[in-house]
Short mmCIF file of C-alpha atoms in Angstrom, two decimals:
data_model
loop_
_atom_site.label_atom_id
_atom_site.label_comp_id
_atom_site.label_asym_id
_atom_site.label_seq_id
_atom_site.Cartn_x
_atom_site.Cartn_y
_atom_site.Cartn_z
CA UNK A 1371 160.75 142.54 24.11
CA UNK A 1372 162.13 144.47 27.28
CA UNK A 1373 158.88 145.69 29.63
CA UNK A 1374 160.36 149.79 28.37
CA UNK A 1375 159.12 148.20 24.91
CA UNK A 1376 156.42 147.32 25.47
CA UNK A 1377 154.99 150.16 27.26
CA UNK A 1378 156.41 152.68 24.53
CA UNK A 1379 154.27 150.23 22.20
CA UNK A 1380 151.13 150.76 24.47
CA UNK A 1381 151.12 154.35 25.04
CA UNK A 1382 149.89 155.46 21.96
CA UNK A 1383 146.82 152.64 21.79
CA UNK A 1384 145.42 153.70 25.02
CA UNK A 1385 142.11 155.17 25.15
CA UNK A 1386 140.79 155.10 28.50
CA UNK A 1387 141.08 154.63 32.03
CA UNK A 1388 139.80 153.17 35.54
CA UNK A 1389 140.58 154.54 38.35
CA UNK A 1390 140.40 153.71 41.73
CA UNK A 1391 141.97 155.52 44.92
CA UNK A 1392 142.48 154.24 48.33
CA UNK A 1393 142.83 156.49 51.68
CA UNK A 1394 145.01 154.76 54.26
CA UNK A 1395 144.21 155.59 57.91
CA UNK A 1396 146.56 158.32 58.31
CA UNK A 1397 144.77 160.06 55.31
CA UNK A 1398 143.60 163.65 56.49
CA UNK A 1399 142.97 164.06 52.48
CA UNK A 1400 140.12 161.25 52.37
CA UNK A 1401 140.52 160.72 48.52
CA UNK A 1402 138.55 158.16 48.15
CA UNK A 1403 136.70 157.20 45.32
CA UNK A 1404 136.20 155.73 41.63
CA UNK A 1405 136.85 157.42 38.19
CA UNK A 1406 136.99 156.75 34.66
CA UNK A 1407 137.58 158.43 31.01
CA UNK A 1408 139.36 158.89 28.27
CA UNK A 1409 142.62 158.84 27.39
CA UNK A 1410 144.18 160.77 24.15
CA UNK A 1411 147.76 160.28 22.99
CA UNK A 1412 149.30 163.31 21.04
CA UNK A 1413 151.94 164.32 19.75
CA UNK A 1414 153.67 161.40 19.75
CA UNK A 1415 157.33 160.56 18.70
CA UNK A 1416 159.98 158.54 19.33
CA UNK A 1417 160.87 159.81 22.22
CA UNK A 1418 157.93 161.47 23.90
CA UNK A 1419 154.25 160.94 24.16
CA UNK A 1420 151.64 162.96 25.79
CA UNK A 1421 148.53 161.36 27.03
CA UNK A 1422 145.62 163.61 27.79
CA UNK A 1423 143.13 162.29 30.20
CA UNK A 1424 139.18 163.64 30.72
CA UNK A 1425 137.21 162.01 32.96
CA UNK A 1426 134.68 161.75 36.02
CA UNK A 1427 135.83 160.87 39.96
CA UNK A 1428 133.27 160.14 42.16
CA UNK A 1429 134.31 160.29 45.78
CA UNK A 1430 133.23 157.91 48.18
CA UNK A 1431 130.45 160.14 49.45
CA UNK A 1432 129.14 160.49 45.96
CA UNK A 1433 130.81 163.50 45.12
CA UNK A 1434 131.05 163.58 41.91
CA UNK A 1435 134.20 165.40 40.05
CA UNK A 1436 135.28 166.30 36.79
CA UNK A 1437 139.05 165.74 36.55
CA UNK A 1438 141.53 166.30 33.61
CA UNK A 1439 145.29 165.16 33.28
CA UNK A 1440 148.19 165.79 30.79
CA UNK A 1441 150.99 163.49 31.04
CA UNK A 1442 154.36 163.19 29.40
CA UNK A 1443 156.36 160.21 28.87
CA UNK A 1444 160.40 160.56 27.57
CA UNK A 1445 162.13 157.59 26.13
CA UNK A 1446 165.43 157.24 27.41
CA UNK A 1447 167.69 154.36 26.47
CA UNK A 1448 167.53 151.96 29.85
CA UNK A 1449 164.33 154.39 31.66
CA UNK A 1450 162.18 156.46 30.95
CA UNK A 1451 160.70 159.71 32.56
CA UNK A 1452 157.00 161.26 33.63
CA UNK A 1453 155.84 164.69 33.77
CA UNK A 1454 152.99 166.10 34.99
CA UNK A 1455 152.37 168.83 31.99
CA UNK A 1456 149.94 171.06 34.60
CA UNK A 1457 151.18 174.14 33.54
CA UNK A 1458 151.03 173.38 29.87
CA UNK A 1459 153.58 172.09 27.94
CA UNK A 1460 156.11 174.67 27.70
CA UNK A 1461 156.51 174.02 31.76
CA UNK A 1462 156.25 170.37 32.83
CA UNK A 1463 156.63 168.91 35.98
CA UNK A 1464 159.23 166.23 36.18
CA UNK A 1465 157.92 163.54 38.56
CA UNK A 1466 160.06 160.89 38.15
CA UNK A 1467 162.06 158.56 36.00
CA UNK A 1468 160.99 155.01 36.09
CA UNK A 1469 163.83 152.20 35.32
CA UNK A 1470 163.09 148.40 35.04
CA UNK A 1471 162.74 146.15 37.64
CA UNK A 1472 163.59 142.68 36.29
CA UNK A 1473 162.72 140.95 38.96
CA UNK A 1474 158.93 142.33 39.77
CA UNK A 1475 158.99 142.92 35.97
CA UNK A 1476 157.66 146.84 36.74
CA UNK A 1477 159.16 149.92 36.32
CA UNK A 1478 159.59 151.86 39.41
CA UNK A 1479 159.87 155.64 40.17
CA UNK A 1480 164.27 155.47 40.69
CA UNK A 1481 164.02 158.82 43.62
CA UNK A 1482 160.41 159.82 45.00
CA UNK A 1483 158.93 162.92 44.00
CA UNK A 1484 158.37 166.11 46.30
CA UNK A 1485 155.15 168.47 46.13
CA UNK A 1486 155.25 170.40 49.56
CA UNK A 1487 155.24 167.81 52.27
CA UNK A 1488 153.72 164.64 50.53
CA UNK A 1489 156.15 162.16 49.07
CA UNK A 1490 155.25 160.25 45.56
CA UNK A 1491 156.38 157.17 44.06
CA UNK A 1492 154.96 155.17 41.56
CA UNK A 1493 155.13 151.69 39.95
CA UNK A 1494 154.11 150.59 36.41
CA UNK A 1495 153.51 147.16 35.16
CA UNK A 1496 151.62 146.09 31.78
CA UNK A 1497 149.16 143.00 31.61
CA UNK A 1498 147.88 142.37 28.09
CA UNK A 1499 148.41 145.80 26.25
CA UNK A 1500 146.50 147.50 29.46
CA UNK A 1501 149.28 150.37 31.57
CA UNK A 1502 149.17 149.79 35.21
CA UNK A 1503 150.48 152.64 37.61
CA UNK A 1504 149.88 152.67 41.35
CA UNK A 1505 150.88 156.34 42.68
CA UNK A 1506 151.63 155.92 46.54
CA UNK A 1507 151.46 159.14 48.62
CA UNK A 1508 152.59 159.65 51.97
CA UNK A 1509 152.76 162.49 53.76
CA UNK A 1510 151.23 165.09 56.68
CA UNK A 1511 148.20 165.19 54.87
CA UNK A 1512 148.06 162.34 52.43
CA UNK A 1513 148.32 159.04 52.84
CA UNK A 1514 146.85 157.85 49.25
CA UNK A 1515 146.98 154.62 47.11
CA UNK A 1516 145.96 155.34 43.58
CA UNK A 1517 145.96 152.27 41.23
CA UNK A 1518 145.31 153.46 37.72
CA UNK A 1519 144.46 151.14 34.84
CA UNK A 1520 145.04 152.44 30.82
CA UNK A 1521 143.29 150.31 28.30
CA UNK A 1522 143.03 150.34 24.81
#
């Protein structure tokens, strides 16, 4: 089963997350920190899947945040896509497709995605049925690891 498979067999199991985000040393942001919650497929078909995510992020400082995330994935035959549904679903926010990486067996973002003057990329992997997706952001402000971890 290809690693596109599998995750399309994941999504709709998950149920939670872990979260933790790294600043690098060019970070003006400083989003540091530790979250967790849970995760809540809808509206799934064969070719898209939101994920709704609720949760908590507590910054390095103890700051503690509430934080909330809709996602949509699109099947395509040899990639697939991710939005960012922020402004509901009738508007999403077309971060990236992802296509397989045989070798590293991940899927990787094919083109970065722009928001103002930070640059995003991501890379997913599975291990077990648990979604792996580290968001790096560079940028004038940000300079942000953010390794995400979707269980069941």
């Amino acid at each position: 089963m290809s690693l596109l498979q599998s995750l399309w067999q994941a999504l709709p199991q998950l149920s939670g997350y872990e979260l933790v985000s790294l600043s690098g040393r060019c970070s003006k942001a400083r989003w540091q920190g530790k979250g967790e919650g849970a995760v809540i497929p809808d509206a799934i078909s064969a070719s898209h899947c939101y994920i709704k995510e609720r949760g908590v992020f507590i910054l390095e400082n103890g700051t503690e945040l509430e934080s909330h995330n809709e996602w949509l994935w699109q099947k395509l035959p040899d990639r697939v896509r991710l939005f960012h549904v922020r402004r509901g679903r009738d508007s999403p926010v077309e971060l990236f497709e992802l296509h397989e990486d045989v070798d590293s067996n991940t899927l990787r973002s094919i083109s970065p995605h722009l928001c103002g003057e930070d640059v995003y990329e991501a890379t997913v992997w599975l291990i077990n049925t648990n979604v792996h997706i580290r968001w790096c952001i560079s940028g004038k402000v940000k300079d942000e690891q953010l390794n995400y971890c979707y269980h069941r």
